[in-house]
Coordinates of C-alpha atoms and ligand atoms in Angstrom, one line a residue:
X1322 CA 14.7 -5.4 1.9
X1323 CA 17.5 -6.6 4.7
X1324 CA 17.6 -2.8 5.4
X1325 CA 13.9 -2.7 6.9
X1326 CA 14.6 -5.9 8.8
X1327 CA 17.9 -4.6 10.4
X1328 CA 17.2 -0.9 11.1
X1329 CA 14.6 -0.9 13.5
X1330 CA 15.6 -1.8 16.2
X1331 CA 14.2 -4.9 16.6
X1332 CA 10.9 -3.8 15.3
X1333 CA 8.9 -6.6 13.4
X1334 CA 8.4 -5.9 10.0
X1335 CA 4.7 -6.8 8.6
X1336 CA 5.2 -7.6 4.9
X1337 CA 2.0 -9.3 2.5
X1338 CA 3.2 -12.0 -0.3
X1339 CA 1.0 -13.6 -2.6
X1340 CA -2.0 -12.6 -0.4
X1341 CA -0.5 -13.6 2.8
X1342 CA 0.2 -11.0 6.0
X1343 CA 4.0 -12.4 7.3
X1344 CA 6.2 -10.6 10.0
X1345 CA 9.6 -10.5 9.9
X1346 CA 11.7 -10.3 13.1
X1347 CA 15.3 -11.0 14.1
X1348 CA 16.0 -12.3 17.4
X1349 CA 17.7 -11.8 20.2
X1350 CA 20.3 -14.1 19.0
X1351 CA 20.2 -12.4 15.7
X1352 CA 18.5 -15.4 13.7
X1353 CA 15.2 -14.3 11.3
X1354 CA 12.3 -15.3 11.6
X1355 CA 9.1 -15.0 9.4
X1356 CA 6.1 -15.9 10.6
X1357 CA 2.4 -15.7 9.8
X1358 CA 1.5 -12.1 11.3
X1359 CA -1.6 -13.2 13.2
X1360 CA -1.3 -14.9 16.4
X1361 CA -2.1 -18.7 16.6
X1362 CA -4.4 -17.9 19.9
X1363 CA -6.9 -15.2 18.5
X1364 CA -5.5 -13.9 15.6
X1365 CA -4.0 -10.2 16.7
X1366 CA -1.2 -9.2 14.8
X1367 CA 2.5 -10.4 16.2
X1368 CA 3.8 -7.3 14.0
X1369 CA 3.2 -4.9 17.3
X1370 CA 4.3 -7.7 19.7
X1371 CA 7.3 -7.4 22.0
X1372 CA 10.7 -9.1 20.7
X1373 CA 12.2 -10.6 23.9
X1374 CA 14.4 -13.2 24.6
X1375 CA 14.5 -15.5 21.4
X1376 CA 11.0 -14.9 20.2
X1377 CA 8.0 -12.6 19.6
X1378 CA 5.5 -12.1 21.9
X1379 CA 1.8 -11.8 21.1
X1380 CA 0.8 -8.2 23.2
X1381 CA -2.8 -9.3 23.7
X1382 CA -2.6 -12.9 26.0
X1383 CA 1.0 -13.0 25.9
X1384 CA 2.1 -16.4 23.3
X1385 CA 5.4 -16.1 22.5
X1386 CA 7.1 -17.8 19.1
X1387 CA 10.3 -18.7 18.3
X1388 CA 12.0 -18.3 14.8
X1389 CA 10.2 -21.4 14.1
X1390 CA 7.1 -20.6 14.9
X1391 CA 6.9 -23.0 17.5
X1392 CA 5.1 -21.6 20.7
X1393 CA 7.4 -21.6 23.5
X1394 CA 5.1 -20.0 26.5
X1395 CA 1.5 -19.4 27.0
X1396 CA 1.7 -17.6 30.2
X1397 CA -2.8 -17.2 30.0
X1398 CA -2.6 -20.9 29.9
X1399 CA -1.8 -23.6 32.7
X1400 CA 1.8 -24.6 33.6
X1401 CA 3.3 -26.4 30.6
X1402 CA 0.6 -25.7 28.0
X1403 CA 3.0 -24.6 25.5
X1404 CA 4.0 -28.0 25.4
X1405 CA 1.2 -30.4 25.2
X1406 CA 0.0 -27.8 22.4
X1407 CA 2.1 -29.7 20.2
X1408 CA 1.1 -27.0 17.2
X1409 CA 3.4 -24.4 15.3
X1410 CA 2.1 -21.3 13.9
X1411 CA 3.0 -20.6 10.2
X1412 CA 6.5 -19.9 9.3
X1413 CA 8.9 -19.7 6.7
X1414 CA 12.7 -20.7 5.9
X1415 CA 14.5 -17.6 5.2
X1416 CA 18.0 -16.3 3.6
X1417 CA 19.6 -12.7 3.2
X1418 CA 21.2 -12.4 -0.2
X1419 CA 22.1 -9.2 -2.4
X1420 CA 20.2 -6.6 -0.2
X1421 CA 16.8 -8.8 0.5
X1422 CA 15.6 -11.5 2.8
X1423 CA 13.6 -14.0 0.6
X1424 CA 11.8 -16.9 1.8
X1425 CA 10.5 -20.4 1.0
X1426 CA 6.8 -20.6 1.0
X1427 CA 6.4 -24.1 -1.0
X1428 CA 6.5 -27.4 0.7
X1429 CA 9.6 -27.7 3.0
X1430 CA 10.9 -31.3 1.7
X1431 CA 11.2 -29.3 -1.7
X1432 CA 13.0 -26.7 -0.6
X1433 CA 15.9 -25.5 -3.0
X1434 CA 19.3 -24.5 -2.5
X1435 CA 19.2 -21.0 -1.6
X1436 CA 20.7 -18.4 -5.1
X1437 CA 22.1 -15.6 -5.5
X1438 CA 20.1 -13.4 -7.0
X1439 CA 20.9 -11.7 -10.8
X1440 CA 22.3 -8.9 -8.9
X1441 CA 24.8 -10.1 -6.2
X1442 CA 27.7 -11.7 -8.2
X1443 CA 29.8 -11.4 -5.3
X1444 CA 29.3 -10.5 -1.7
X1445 CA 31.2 -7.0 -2.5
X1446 CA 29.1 -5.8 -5.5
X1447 CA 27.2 -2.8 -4.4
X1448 CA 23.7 -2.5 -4.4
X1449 CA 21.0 0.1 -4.6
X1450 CA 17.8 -0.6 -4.4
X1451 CA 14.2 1.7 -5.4
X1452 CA 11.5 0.3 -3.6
X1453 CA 7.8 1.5 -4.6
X1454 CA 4.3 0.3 -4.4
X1455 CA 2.2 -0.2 -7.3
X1456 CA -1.3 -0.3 -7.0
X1457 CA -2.2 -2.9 -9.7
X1458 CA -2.1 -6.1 -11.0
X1459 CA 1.9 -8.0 -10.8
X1460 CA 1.4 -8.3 -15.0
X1461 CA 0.5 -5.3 -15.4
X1462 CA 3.7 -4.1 -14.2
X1463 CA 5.5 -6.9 -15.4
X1464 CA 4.5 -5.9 -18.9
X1465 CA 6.1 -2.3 -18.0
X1466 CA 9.7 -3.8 -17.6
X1467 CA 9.7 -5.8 -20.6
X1468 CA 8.2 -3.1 -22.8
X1469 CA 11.7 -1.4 -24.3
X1470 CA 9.7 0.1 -26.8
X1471 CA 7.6 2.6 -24.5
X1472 CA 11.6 3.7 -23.0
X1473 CA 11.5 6.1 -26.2
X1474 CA 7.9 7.9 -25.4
X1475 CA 7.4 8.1 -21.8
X1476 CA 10.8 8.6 -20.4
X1477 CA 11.9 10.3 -23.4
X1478 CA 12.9 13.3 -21.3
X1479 CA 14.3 11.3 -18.3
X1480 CA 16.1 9.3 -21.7
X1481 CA 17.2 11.9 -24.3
X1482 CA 19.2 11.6 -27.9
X1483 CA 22.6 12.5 -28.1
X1484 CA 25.6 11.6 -30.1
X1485 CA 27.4 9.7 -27.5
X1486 CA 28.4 5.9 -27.7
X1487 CA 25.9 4.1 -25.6
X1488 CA 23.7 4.7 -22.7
X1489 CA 25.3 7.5 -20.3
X1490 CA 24.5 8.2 -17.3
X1491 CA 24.5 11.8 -15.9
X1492 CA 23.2 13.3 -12.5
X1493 CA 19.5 13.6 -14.4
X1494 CA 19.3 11.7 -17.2
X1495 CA 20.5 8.5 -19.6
X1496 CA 21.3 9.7 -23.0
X1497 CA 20.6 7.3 -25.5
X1498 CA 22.6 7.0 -28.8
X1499 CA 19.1 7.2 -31.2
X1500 CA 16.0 8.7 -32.2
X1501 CA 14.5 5.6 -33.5
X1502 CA 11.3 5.3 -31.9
X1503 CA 10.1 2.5 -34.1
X1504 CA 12.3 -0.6 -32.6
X1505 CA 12.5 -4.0 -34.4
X1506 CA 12.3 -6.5 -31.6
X1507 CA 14.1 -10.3 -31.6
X1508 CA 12.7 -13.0 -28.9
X1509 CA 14.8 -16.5 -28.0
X1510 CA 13.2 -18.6 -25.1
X1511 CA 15.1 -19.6 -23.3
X1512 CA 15.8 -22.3 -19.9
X1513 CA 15.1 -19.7 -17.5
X1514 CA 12.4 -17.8 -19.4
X1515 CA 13.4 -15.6 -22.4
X1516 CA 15.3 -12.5 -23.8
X1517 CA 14.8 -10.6 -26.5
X1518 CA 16.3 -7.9 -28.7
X1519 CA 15.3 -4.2 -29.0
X1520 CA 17.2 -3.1 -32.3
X1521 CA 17.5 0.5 -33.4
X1522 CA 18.7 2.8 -35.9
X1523 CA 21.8 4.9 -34.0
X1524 CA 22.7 8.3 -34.9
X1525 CA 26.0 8.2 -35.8
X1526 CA 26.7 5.4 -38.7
X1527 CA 23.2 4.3 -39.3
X1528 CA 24.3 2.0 -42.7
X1529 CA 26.7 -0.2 -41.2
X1530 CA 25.8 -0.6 -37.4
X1531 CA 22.5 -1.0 -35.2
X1532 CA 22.0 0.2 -31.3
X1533 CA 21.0 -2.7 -29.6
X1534 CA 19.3 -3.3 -26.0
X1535 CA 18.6 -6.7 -24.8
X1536 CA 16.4 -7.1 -21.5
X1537 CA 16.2 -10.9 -20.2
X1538 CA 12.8 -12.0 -18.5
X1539 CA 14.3 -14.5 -15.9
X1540 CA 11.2 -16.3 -14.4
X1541 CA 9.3 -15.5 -12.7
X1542 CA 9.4 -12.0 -11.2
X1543 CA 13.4 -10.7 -12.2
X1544 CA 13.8 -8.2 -15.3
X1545 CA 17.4 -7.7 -16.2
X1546 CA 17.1 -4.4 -18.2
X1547 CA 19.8 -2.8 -20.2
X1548 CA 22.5 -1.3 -18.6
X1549 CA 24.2 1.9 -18.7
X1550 CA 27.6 3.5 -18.8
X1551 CA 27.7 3.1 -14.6
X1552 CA 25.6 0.8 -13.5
X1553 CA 23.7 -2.8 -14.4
X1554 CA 20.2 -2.6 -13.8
X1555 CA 17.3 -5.4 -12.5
X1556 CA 13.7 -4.9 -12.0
X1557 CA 12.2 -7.4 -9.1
X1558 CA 8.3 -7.4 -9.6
X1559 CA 6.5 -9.2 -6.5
X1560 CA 3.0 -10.1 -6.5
X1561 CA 1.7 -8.6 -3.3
X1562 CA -2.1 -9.7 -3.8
X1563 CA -4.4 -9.9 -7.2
X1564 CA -4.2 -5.8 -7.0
X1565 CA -1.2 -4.3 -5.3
X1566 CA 2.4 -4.9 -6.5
X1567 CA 5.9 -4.5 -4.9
X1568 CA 8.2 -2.7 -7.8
X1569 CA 12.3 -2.8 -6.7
X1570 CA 14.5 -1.1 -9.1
X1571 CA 18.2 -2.5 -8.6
X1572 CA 21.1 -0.4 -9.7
X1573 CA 24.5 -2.4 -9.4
X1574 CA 28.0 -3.0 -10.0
X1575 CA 31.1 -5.3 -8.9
X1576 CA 33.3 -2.5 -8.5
X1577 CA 31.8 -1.4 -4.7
X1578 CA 34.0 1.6 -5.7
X1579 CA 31.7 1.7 -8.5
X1580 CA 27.7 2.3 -9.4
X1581 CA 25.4 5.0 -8.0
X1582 CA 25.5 5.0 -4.1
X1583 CA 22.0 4.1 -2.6
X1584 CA 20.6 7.7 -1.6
X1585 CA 22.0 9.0 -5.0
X1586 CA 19.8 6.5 -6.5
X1587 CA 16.8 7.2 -5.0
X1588 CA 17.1 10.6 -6.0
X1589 CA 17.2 10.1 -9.7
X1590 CA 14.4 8.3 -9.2
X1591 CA 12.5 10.7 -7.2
X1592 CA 11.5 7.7 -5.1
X1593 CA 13.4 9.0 -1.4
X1594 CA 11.6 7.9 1.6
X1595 CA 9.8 10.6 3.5
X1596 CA 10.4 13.0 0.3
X1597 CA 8.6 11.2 -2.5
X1598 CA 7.1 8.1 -0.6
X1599 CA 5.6 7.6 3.1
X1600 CA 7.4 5.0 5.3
X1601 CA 5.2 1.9 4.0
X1602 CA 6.6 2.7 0.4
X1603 CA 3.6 4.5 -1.2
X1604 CA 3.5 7.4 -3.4
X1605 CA 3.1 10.8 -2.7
X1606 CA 2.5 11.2 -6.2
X1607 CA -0.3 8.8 -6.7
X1608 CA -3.3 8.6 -9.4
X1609 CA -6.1 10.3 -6.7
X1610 CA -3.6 13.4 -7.3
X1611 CA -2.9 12.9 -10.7
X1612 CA 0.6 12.1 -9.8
X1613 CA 0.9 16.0 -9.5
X1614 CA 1.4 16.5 -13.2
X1615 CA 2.5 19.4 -14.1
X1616 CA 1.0 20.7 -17.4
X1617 CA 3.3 24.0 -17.5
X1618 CA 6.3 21.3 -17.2
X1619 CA 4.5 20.0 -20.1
X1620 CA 4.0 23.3 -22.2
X1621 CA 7.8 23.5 -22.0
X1622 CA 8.6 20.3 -23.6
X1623 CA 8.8 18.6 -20.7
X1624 CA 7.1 14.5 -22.3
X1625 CA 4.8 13.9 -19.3
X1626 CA 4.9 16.8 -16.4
X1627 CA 5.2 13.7 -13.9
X1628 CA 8.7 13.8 -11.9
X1629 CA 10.7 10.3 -11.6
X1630 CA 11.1 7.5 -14.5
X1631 CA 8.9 5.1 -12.0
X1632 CA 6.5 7.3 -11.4
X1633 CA 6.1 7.6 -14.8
X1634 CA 5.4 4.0 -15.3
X1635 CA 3.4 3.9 -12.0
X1636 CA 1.1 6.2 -14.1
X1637 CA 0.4 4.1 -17.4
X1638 CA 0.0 1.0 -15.2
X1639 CA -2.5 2.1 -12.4
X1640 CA -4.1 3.7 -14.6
X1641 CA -5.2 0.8 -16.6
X1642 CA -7.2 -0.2 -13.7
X1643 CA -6.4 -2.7 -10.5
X1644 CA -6.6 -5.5 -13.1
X1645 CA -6.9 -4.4 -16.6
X1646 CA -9.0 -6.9 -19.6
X1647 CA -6.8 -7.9 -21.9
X1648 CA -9.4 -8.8 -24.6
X1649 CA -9.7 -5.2 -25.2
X1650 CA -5.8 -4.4 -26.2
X1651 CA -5.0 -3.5 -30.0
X1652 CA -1.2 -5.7 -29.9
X1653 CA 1.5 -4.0 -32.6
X1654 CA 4.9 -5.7 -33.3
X1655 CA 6.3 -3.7 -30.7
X1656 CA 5.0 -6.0 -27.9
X1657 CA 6.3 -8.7 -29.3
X1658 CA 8.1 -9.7 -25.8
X1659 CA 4.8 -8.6 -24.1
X1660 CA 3.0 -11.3 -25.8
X1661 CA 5.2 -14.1 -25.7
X1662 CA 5.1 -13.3 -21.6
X1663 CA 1.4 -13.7 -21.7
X1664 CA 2.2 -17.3 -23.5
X1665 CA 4.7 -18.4 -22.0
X1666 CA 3.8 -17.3 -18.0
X1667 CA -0.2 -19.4 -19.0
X1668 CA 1.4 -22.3 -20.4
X1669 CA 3.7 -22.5 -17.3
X1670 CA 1.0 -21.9 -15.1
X1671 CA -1.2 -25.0 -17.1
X1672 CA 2.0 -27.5 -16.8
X1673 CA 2.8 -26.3 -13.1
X1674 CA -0.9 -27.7 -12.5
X1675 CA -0.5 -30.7 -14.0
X1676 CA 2.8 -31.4 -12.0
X1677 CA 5.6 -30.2 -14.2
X1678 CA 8.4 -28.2 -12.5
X1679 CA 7.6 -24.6 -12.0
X1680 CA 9.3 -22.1 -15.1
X1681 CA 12.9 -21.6 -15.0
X1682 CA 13.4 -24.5 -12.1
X1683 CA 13.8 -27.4 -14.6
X1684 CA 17.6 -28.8 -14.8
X1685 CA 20.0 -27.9 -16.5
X1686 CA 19.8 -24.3 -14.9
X1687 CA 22.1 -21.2 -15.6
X1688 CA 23.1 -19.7 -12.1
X1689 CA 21.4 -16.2 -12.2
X1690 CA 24.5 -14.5 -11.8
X1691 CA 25.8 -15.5 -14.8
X1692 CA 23.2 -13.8 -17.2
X1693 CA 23.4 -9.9 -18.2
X1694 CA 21.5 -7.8 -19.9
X1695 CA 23.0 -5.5 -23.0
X1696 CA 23.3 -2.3 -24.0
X1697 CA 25.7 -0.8 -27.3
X1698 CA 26.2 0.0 -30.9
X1699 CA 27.5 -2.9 -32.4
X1700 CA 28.2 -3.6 -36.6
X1701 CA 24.6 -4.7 -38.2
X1702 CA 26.9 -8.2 -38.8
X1703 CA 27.3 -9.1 -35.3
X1704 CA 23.8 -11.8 -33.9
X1705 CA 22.9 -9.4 -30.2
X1706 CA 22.0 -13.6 -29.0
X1707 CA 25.9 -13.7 -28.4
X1708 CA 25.8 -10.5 -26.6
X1709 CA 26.3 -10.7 -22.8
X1710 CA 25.2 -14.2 -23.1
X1711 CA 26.8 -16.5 -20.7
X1712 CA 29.2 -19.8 -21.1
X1713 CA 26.4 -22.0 -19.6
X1714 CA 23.6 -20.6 -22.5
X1715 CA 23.5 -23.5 -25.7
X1716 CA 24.4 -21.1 -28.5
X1717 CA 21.2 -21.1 -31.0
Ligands
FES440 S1 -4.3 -13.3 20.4 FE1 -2.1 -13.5 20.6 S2 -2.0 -14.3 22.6 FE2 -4.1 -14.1 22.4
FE2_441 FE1 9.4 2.5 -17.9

């Protein structure tokens, strides 16, 4: 997040992507920089070096790198050494955009004109972000965000019934406008990955309308989920290695006047900083503790005794194991969407290796701004594919 990178006063950051260690700095002169944590020379770790003067400086024989990652002294060394090295250590391009710095780690000559992401339709909308570490497999969590089916069983405390008109949002809960558990679910691929529909019986007028929630999968690590009555809501899922997992739950709105402000958020999702997580984003309710479940909570209707709507999914997905065998699953038409993922995310994978671009880069391409998520009762005549579906999108 750009809030890690900025409050620390001038602290680097030591972040792990895809099974690389990178620290994050910004200068003296305020530019970022993202390097490869460990130090060209002998391989200690620039995240505890000194940030001076326009670069990083390695504590153990002094090397200092720019933003660039070019080494601009090597005081252990002879009088211009740094020079005649002629060798850069690893870094990456990086932009700030809707509350996170994200970088380019393929090959520079390919580099792409930096988006905004799903969430940051203008440079006023107001952002919230949930950051928590999962201790499994990317997919596995994946899975989780485009899963509405499992919304009606886990979190059905955290998402009770009522007779209201859509999803509303109070200081505790989202109350949901059915008690169908059973939803029929309607997948369209689509240029940037897919969407699809979870339908449901609502309470109130049953014969002539249907409660609908759409959640688009836009490759290939941004879940737009359905929104509610205050705020629109993303899921970012980033591979940190084969087994550990960066989960960021987005709450926004356009209205900066609007949303859920950012401590307020992390509250309802009992995912504070030094209350429910340490200060590397870990859970003090975690599976060696059984995510403190309480089974009392439980006794009293409570659906899982765990406390937060992440945590709750932290649960079902760590507990499958680091990286769970899919061979063993018994697949009902509820995960529908889940399978289509596992499809469409190995065929992607098989054409990326055989030189194809990767998913959801192929022209044309729908900015990610323009697509939404959905969330209402609507008459059974109306198709949910025209629902929140932007201009750009070829009408099926
Ligand atoms: S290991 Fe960094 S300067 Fe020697
Ligand atoms: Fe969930």
């Amino acid at each position: 997040m750009a809030e890690e990178a900025a409050a620390r006063d001038g602290t680097p950051v030591r972040s792990r992507l895809l099974g690389e260690n990178l620290v994050v700095f910004r200068d003296s002169q305020g530019r970022l920089g993202v390097l490869g944590e460990h130090c060209l020379h002998r391989g200690a770790s620039l995240a505890f070096g000194r940030n001076e003067e326009c670069g990083l400086r390695c504590l153990y024989h002094g090397w200092k790198f720019d933003v660039e990652g070019v080494v601009v002294d090597m005081p252990s060394e002879t009088p211009g050494a740094a020079a005649r090295l002629g060798k850069k250590t690893k870094s990456y391009p990086v932009r700030e955009g809707g509350g996170f710095l994200w970088i380019w780690m393929g090959p520079r000559g390919e580099m792409r004109e930096f988006e905004a992401p799903a969430w940051a339709p203008t440079r006023e909308t107001r952002i919230s972000i949930v950051k928590m570490h999962a201790a499994c497999n990317w997919a596995q969590v994946l899975e989780g965000s485009i899963d509405s089916a499992h919304s009606s069983s886990l979190h059905s405390t955290n998402m009770p019934s009522a007779e209201v008109d859509g999803a509303k949002a109070t200081g505790s809960a989202w109350l949901r406008p059915s008690v169908d558990k059973a939803p029929r679910l309607q997948f369209e691929p689509t240029s940037y990955g897919f969407r699809y529909a979870a339908i449901r019986k609502p309470i109130r007028n049953p014969e002539t309308d249907q409660y609908i929630r759409t959640t688009l999968f836009i490759a290939p690590f941004t879940v737009l989920i359905p929104p509610n009555d205050r705020y629109n809501l993303a899921q970012m899922l980033i591979p940190i290695d084969d087994v550990n997992t960066m989960f960021y739950w987005v709450a926004w709105h356009p209205d900066p006047k609007k949303g859920i402000p950012q401590e307020e958020w992390r509250r309802f999702c009992a995912a504070s900083v030094g209350v429910d997580l340490d200060e590397n984003y870990r859970k003090k309710r975690n599976l060696e503790n059984r995510y403190l479940q309480d089974r009392e909570a439980m006794a009293r209707g409570d659906w899982t005794g765990i406390q937060g709507i992440p945590t709750q999914d932290m649960a079902m997905w760590e507990s499958m194991g680091p990286i769970t065998d899919r061979s063993r699953d018994s697949p009902g038409a509820s995960d529908l969407a889940v399978a289509q993922f596992r499809r469409m995310m190995l065929a992607a994978a098989k054409k990326f290796q055989e030189g194809a671009p990767a998913i959801g880069t192929a022209e044309p391409r729908i900015p990610h701004v323009k697509l939404a998520s959905f969330e209402g009762i609507v008459p059974k005549t109306t198709d949910w594919r025209t629902l929140g579906a932007a201009q750009e999108e070829p009408v099926s």
